[in-house]
Coordinates of C-alpha atoms in Angstrom, one line a residue:
X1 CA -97.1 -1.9 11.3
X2 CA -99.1 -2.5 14.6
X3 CA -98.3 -3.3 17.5
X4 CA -100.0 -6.9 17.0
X5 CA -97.5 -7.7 13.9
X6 CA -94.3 -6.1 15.5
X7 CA -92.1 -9.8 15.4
X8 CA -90.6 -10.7 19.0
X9 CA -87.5 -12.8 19.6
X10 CA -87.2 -16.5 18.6
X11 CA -89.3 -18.9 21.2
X12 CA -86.0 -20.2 21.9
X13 CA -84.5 -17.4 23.4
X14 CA -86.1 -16.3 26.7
X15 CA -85.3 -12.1 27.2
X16 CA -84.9 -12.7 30.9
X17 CA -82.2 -15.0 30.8
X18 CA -80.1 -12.7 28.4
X19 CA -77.0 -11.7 29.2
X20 CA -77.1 -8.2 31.1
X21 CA -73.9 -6.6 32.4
X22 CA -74.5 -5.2 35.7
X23 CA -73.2 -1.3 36.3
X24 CA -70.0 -0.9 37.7
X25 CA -68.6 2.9 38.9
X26 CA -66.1 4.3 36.9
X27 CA -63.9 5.1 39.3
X28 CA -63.1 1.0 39.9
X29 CA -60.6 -0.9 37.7
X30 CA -62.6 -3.6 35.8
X31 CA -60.1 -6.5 35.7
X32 CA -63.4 -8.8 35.8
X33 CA -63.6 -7.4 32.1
X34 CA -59.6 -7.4 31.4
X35 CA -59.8 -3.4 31.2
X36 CA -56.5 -1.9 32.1
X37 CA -56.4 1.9 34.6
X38 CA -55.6 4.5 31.7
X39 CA -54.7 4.5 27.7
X40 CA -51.1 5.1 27.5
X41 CA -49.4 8.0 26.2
X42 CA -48.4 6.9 23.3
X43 CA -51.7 5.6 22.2
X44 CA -53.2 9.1 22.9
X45 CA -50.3 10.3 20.5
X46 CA -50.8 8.0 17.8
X47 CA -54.7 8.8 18.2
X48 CA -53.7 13.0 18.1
X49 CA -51.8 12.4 15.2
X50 CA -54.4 10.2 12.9
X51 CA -56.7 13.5 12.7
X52 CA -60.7 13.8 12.1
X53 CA -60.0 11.0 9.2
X54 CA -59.1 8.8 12.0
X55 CA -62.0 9.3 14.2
X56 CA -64.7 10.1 11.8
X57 CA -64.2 7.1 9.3
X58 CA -64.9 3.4 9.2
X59 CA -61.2 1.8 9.2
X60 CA -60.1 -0.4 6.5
X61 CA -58.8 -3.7 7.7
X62 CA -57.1 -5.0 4.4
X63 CA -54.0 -3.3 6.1
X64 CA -53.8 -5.6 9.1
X65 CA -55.1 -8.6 7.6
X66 CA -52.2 -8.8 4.7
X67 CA -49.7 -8.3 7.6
X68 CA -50.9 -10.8 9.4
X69 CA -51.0 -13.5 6.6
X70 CA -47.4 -11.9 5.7
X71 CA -46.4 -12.9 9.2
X72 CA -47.8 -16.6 9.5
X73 CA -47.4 -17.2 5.7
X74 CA -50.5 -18.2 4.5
X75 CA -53.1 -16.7 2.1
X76 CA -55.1 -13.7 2.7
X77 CA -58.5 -15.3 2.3
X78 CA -57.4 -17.5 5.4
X79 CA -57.5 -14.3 7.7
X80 CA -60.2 -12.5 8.8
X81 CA -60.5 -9.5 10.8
X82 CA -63.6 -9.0 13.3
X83 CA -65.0 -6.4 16.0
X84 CA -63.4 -8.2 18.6
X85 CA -63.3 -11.9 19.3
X86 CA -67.2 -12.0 20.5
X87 CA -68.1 -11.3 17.1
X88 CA -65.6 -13.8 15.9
X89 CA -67.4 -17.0 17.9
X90 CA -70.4 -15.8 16.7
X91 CA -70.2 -15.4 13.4
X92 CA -68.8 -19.3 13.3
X93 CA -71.6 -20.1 15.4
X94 CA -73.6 -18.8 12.7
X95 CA -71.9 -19.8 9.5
X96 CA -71.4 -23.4 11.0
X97 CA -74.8 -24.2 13.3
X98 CA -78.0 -25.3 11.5
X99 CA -81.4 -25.9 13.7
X100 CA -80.6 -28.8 16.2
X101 CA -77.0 -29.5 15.6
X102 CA -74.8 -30.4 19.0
X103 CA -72.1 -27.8 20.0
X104 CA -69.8 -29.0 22.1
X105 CA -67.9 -27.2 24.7
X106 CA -66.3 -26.7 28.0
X107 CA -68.4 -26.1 31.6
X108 CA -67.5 -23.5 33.0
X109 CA -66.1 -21.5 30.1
X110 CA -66.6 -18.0 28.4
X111 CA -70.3 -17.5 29.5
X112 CA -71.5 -16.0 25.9
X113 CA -70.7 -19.1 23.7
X114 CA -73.9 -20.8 24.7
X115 CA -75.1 -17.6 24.0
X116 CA -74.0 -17.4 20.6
X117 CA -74.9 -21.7 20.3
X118 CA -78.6 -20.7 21.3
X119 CA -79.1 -18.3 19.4
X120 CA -77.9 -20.0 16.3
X121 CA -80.6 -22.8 17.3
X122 CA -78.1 -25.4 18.4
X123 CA -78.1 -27.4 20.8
X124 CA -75.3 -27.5 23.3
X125 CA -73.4 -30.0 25.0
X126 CA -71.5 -29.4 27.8
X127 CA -68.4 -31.6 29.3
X128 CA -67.5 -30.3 32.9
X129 CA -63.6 -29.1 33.0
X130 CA -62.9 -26.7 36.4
X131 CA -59.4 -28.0 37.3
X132 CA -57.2 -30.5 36.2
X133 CA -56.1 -31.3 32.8
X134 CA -58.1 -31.3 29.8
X135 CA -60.6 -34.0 30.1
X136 CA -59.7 -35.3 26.5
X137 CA -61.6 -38.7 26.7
X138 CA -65.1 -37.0 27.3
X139 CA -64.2 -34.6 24.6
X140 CA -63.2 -37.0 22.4
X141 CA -66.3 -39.3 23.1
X142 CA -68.6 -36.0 22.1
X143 CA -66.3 -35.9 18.8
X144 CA -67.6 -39.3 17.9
X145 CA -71.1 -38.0 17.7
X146 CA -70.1 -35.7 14.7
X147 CA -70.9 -32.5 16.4
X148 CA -71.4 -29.5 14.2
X149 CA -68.8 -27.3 16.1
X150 CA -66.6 -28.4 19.0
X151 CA -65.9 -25.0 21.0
X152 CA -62.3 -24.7 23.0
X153 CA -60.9 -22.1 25.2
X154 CA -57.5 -22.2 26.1
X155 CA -56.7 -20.3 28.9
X156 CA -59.9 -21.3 29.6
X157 CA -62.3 -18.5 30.8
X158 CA -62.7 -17.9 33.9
X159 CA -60.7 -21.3 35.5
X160 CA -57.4 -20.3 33.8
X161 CA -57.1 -23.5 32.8
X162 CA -54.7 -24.7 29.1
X163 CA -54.9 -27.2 26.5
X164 CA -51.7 -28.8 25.2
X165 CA -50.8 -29.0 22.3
X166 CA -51.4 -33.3 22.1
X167 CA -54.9 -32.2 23.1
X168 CA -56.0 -30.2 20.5
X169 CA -54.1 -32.0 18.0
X170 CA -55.9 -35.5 19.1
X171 CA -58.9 -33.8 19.4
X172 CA -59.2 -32.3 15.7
X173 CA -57.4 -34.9 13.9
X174 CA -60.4 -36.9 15.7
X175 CA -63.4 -34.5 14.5
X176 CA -62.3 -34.5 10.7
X177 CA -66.2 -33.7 10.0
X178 CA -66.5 -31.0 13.0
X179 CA -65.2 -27.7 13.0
X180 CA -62.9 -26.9 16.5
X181 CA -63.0 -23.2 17.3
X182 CA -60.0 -22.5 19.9
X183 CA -60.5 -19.1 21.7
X184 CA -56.6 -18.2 22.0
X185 CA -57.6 -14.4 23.3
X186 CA -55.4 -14.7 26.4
X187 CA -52.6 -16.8 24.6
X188 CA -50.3 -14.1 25.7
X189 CA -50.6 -15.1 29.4
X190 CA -50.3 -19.1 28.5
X191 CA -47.4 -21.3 28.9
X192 CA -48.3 -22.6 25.6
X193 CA -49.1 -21.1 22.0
X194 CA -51.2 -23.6 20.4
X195 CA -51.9 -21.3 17.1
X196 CA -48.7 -23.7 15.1
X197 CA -50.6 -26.8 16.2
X198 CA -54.3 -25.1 14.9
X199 CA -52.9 -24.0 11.1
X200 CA -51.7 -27.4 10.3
X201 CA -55.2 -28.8 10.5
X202 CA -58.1 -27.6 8.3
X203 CA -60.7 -28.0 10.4
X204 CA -59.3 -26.0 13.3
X205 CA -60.9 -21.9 13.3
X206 CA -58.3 -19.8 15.7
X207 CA -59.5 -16.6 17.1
X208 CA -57.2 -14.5 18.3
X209 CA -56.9 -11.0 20.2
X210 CA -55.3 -7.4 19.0
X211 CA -54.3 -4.8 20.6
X212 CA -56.2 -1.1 19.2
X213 CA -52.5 0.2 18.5
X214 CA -51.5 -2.9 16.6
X215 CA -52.2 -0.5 13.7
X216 CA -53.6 3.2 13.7
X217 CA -56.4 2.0 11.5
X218 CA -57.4 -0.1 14.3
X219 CA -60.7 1.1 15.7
X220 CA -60.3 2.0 19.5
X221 CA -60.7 -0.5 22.1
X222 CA -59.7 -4.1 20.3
X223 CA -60.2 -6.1 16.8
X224 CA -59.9 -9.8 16.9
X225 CA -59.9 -12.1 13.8
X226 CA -60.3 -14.8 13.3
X227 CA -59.1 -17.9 10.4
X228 CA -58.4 -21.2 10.1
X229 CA -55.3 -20.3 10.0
X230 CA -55.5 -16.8 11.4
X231 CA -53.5 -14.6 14.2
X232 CA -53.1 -10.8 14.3
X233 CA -49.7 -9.4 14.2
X234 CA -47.6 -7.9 17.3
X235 CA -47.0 -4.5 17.2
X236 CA -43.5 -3.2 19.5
X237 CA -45.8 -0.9 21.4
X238 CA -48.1 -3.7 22.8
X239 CA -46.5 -4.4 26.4
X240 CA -48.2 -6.7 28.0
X241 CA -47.7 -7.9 31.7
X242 CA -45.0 -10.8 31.1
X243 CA -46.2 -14.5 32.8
X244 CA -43.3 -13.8 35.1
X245 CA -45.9 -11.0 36.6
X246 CA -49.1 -11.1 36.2
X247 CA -50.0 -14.6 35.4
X248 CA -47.4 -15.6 38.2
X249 CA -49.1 -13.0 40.5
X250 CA -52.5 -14.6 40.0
X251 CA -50.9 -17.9 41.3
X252 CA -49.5 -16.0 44.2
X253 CA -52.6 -14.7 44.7
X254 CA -54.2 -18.6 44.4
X255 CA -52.0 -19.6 47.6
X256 CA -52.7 -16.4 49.6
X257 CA -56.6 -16.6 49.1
X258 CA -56.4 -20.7 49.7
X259 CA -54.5 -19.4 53.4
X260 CA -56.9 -16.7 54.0
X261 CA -59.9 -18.2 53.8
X262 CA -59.3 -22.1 53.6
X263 CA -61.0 -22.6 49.7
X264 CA -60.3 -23.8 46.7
X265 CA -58.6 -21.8 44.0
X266 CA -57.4 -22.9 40.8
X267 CA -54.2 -22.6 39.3
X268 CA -53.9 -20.3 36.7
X269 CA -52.0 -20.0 33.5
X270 CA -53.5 -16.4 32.7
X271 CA -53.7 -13.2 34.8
X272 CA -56.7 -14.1 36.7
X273 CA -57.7 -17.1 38.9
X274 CA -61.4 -18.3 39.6
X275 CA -61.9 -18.3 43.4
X276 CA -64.6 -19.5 45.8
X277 CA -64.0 -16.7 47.9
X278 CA -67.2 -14.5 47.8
X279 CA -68.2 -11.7 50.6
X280 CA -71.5 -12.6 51.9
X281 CA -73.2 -9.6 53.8
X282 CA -74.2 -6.7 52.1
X283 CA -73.7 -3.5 53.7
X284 CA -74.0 -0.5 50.9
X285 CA -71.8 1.9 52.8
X286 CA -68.8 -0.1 53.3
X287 CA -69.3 -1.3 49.8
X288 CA -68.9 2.3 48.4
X289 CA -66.2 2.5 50.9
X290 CA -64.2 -0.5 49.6
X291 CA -64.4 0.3 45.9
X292 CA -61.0 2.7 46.1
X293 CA -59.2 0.3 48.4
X294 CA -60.1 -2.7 46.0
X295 CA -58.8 -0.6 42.8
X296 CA -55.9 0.7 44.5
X297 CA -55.1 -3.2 45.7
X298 CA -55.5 -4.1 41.7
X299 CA -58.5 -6.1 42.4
X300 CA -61.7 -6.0 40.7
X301 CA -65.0 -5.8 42.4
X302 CA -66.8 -9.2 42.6
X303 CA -69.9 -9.4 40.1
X304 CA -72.4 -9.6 42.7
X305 CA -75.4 -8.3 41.1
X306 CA -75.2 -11.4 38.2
X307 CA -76.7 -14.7 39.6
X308 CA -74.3 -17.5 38.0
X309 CA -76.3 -20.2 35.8
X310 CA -77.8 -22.7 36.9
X311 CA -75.1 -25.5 36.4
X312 CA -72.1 -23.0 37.4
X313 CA -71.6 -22.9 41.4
X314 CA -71.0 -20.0 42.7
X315 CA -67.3 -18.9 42.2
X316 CA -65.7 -15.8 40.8
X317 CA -63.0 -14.7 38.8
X318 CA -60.4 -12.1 40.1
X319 CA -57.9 -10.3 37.7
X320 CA -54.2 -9.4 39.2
X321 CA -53.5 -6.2 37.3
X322 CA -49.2 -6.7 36.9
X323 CA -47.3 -7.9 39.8
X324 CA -49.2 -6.3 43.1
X325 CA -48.2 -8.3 46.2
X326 CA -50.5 -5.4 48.0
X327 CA -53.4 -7.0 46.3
X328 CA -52.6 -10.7 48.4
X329 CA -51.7 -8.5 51.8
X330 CA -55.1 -7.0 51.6
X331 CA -56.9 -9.8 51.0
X332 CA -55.6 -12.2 53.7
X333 CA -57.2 -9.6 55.7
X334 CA -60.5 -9.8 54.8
X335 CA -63.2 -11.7 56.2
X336 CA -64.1 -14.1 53.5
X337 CA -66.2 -17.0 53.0
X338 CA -66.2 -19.4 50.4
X339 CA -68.4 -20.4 47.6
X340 CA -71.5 -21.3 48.6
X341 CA -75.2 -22.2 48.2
X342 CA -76.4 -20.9 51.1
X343 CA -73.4 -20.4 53.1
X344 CA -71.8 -23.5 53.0
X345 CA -68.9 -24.8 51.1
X346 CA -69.3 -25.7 47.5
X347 CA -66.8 -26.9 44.8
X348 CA -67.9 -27.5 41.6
X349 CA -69.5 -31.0 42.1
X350 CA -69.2 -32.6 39.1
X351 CA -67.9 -36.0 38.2
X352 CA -67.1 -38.2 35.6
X353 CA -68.4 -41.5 34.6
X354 CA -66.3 -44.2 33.3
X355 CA -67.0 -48.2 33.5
X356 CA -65.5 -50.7 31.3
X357 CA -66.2 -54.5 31.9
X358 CA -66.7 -57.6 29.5
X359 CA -70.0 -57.0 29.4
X360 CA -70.5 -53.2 29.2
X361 CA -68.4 -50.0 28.4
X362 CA -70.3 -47.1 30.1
X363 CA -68.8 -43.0 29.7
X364 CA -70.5 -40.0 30.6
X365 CA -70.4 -37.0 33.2
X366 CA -72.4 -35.8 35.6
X367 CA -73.1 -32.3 37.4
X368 CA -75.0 -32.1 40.2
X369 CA -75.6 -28.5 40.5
X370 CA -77.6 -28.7 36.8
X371 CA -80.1 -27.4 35.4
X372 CA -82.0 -31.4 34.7
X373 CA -80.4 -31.1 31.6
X374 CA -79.5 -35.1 30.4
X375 CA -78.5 -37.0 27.4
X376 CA -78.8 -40.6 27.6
X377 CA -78.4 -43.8 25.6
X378 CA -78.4 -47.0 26.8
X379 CA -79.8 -49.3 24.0
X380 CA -82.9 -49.8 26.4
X381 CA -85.5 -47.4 26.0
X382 CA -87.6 -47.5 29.1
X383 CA -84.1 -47.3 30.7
X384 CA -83.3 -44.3 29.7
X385 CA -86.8 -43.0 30.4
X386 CA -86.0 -43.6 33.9
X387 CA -83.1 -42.1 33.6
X388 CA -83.9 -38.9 31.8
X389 CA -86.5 -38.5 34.6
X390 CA -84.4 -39.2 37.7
X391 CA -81.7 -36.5 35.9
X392 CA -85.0 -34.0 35.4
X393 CA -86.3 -33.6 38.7
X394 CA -83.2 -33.9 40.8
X395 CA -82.1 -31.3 38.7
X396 CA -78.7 -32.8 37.6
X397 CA -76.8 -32.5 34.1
X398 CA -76.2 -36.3 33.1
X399 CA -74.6 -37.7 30.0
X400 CA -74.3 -41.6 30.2
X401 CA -74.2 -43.7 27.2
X402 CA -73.3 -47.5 27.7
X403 CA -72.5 -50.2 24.9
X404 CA -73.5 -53.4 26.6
X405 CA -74.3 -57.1 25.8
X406 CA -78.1 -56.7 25.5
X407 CA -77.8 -59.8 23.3
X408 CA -77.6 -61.7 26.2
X409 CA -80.2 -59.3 28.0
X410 CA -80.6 -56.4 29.8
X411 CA -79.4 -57.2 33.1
X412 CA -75.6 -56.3 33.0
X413 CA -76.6 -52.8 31.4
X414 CA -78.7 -51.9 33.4
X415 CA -76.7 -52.9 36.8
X416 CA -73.6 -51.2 35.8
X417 CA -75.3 -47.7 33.9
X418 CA -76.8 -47.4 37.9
X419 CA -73.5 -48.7 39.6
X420 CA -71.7 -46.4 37.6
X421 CA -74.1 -43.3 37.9
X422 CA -73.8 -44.1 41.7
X423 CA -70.3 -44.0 41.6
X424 CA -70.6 -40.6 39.8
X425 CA -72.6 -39.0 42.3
X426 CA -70.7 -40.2 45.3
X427 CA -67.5 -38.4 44.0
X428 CA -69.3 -35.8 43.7
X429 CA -70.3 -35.1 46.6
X430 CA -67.0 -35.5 48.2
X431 CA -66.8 -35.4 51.5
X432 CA -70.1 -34.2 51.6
X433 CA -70.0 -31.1 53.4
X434 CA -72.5 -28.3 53.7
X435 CA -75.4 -30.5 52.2
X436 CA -78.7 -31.0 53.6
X437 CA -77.9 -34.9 53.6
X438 CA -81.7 -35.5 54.1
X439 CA -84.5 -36.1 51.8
X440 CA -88.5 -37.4 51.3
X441 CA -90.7 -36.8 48.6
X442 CA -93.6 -38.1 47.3
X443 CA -94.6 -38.1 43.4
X444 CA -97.9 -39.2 41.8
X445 CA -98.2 -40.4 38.4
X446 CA -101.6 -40.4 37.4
X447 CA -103.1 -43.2 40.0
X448 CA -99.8 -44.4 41.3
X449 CA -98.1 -43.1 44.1
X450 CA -94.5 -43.4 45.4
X451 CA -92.9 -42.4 48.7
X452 CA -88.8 -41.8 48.7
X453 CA -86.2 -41.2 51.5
X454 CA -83.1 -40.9 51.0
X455 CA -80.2 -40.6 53.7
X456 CA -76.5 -39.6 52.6
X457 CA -75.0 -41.5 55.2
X458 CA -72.2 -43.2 53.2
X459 CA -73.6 -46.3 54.5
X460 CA -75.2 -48.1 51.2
X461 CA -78.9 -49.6 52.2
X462 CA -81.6 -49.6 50.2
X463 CA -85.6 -51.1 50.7
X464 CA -87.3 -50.9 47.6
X465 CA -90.7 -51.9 47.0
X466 CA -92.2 -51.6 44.0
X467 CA -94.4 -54.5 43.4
X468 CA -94.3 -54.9 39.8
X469 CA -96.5 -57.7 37.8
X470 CA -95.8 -57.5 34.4
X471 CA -92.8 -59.3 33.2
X472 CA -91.3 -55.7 31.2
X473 CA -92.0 -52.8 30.2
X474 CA -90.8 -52.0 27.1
X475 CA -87.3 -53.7 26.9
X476 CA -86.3 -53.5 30.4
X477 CA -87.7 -56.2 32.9
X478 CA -89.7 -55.5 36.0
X479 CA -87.4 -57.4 38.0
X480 CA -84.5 -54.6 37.5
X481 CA -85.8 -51.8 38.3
X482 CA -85.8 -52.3 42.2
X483 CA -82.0 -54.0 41.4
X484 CA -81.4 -50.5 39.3
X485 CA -82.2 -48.4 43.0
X486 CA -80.7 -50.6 44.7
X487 CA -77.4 -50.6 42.8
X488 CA -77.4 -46.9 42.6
X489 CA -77.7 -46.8 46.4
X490 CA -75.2 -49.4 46.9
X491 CA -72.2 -47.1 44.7
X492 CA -73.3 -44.3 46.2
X493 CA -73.3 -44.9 49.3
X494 CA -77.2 -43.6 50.5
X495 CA -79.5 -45.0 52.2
X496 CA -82.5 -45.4 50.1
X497 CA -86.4 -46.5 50.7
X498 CA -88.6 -46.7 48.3
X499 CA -92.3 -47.7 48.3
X500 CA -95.0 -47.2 45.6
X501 CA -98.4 -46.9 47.8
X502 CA -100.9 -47.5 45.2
X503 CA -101.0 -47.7 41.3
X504 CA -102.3 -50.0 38.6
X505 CA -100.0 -49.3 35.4
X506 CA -96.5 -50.6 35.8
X507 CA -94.9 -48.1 33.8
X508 CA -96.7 -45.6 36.1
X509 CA -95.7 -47.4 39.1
X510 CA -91.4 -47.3 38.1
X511 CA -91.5 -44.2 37.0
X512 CA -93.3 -42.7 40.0
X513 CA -90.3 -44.3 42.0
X514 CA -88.0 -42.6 39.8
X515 CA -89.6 -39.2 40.3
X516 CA -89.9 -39.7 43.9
X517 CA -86.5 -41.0 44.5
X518 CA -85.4 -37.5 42.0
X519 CA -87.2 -35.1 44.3
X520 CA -85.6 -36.8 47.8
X521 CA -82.0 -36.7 46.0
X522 CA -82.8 -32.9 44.9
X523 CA -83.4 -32.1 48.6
X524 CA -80.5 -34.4 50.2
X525 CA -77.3 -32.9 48.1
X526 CA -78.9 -29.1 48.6
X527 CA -76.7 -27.0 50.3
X528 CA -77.4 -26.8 54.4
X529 CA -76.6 -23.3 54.6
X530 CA -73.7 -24.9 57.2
X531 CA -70.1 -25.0 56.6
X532 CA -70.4 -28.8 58.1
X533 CA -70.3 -32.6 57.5
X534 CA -74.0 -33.2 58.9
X535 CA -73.1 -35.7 61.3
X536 CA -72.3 -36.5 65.0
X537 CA -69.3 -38.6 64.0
X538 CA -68.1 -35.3 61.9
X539 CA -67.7 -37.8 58.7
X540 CA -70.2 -39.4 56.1
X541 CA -67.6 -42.0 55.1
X542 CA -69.8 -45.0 56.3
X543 CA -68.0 -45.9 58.9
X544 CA -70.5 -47.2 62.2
X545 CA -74.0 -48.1 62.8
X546 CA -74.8 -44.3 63.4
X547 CA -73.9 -40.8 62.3

């Protein structure tokens, strides 16, 4: 074969972007990777006392896969046994995932399963979930599209965050035409086992951890497997920290790392939590230094040589090996800084959209720190042009879909999909720390020009001037698409100016304003590089003539 014909990757899948682990010294305890100090002793003995046949052989798996139906009760052909629970997700990803089907799932979560959605061609969907409960109403407005698969993890990796068992339930008995895949790996460290909930429904796919010594035909390392109505068996040797320890220690650790450094962490039901707290300077010697002290402390050393996606701020997740009060000591007495673009501090600014009136029903979620990513569907289609280019170039992740009374016409959806997205983007921004809080662009669109500047003063203005002459474009009339800025600027709380210079074509004209207005708002929520409200007052709440 030459070297013309040798086939390359699907166009799909870009080879920069894939998923590298960066090198890590063996002499530091990986908890960032759940990888305990040392094999015990009694796992070297039962490895001793398999012999070569043990070592030099394939297991068979029949073994552990009748136990574990034994155990649950269920047929064998229900369990399945995998090389660990990667290879679990994605073979369902590709058993279950034609080209172009929506895969739902949780942002952040277990960073591979758009991986493994990717390369199966589909396309995913994300619905942000970082703390709180279980945002069951967005999840169960995704289930309504028919989604191929509907991906769950739960303790959710790396927020530590858990489904109940009313969750799930709802959720599947919901999707009767979807198949839910709940990653239960770190059920051992949850409050809740939701495995009795999963096997009464047949469109629920559990995957489940085991230990290597569950059975000495185990391979080393882990199995997982995975089955509608699967779960691996527990063997007596498998001691694993109880919640009273580790998972209780990680919450410890939450409160001493909020203390030290004055961020955010989670609560955790696992033995991990996902922290702001990152160490900004770079110093190689003291980093080589520190590696003992952090292993000795049972803490793992931050990832930093992995840039997070796109649409994940920057946060980390830190494993608490047992119960190690040392590991919270040490920490409070570091010098830490917390997540940040730039410097400054950053939570995961996403927010969810929900509006119901008489005249329109409007659900959806936004992300600010996206990747332009948007899926929109208003019933007007020059609407959600607008839209899809406003979420584009400001580089947010934006699902919005509205059912509204365009049989009256399109005024009422159109107000409320922007006072709604307004609303969205003014919680989250917060208190709107650490952003740039100014922004101007200009954008072209073949021979129209438009000029935006935007202002996140918390004081709602907006001058828009557009000067349209046709009576529509498309569905939507001319005369709402300066009452569209305008509203979004009133809920959230910007000032706003827009001008379109010059420009013939209408449908040029508005969507030049859209672009513009997308590339000001890009600049104005960008981090400062400032742990600061940007403001003489010290507040963006609106309150004044000045700020």
């Amino acid at each position: 074969m030459t070297a013309a014909a040798i086939p390359g990757p699907r166009p799909r899948i870009d080879p920069l972007s894939a998923y590298r682990r960066p090198p890590v010294p063996d002499n530091v305890l990986k908890l960032d990777a759940n990888e305990g100090a040392h094999p015990s002793a009694d796992l070297a003995s039962a490895a001793m006392a398999g012999g070569v046949e043990l070592l030099r052989r394939y297991p068979t798996i029949a073994e552990l896969e009748t136990a574990i139906a034994k155990r649950l009760g269920v047929s064998e052909n229900e369990v399945i046994a995998t090389a660990g629970a990667g290879d679990a997700l994605d073979r369902a990803c590709r058993a279950f995932i034609s080209p172009g089907c929506e895969v739902v799932l949780p942002q952040p979560s277990f960073e591979m399963m758009d991986r493994y959605v990717r390369v199966a061609w589909g396309e995913p969907t994300t619905i942000p979930w970082m703390t709180g409960s279980f945002p069951r109403a967005a999840f169960l407005d995704a289930a309504a599209r028919r989604p191929a698969i509907i991906m769950l993890v739960s303790p959710n990796n790396p927020t530590g965050a858990a489904l109940t068992a009313h969750d799930l339930g709802t959720l599947a008995d919901a999707a009767p035409e979807s198949l839910v895949v709940l990653d239960h790996a770190y059920v051992e460290y949850a409050d809740e086992d939701l495995t009795a909930t999963a096997i009464r429904r047949a469109n629920v796919l559990v995957v489940r951890m085991a230990a290597a010594w569950a059975t000495p035909s185990v391979p080393p390392k882990h199995s997982a497997h995975c089955g509608q109505r699967g779960r691996p068996t527990r063997s007596p040797r498998r001691r694993l920290p109880s919640r009273s320890s580790s998972s209780r220690a990680a919450t410890r650790l939450c409160g001493s790392t909020s203390a030290a450094s004055g961020t955010s962490v989670n609560d955790s039901a696992p033995n991990w939590n996902c922290s702001g707290c990152v160490h900004t300077q770079r110093h190689s010697a003291p980093r080589r230094a520190g590696r003992g002290r952090r292993a000795r402390a049972g803490l793992s050393r931050p990832s930093r040589t992995r840039s997070p996606p796109a649409h994940h701020p920057p946060r980390f997740r830190r494993g608490v090996h047992g119960a190690r009060p040392r590991a919270a000591r040490r920490l409070r007495q570091k010098r830490c800084r917390p997540a940040s673009h730039g410097g400054a501090i950053m939570s995961a600014r996403t927010a969810s959209i929900d509006r119901a009136t008489k005249e329109t029903t409007i659900r959806g979620s936004l992300t600010l720190d996206g990747s332009g990513r948007s899926e929109i569907a208003t019933g007007i289609g020059f609407l959600d042009h607008l839209f899809d280019a406003l979420a584009r170039h400001a580089r947010l992740d934006l699902t919005l879909e509205c059912a509204g009374d365009l049989q009256v016409d399109d005024h009422h959806t159109a107000e409320d999909c922007a006072l709604a997205l307004g609303a969205a983007l003014d919680a989250a921004l917060a208190d709107r720390r650490g952003i740039a809080r100014f922004g101007y662009a200009y954008a072209p669109l073949d021979e129209a020009l438009a000029r935006a500047v935007i202002d996140l003063s918390g004081r709602p203005f907006a001058a828009i001037h557009l000067d349209l002459q046709r009576d529509a474009v498309g569905s939507l009339s001319c005369e709402n698409v300066p009452h569209i800025l305008t509203a979004l600027a009133t809920a959230a709380r910007l000032t706003l100016h827009v001008d379109v210079l010059r420009g013939v074509n209408d449908h040029h004209r508005a969507e030049a304003a859209f672009k513009a207005t997308a590339l000001a708002l890009r600049q104005a929520v960008a981090a400062s590089g400032l742990d600061d409200i940007p403001s003489t007052k010290g507040t963006l709440t609106g309150d004044g003539p000045d700020a």
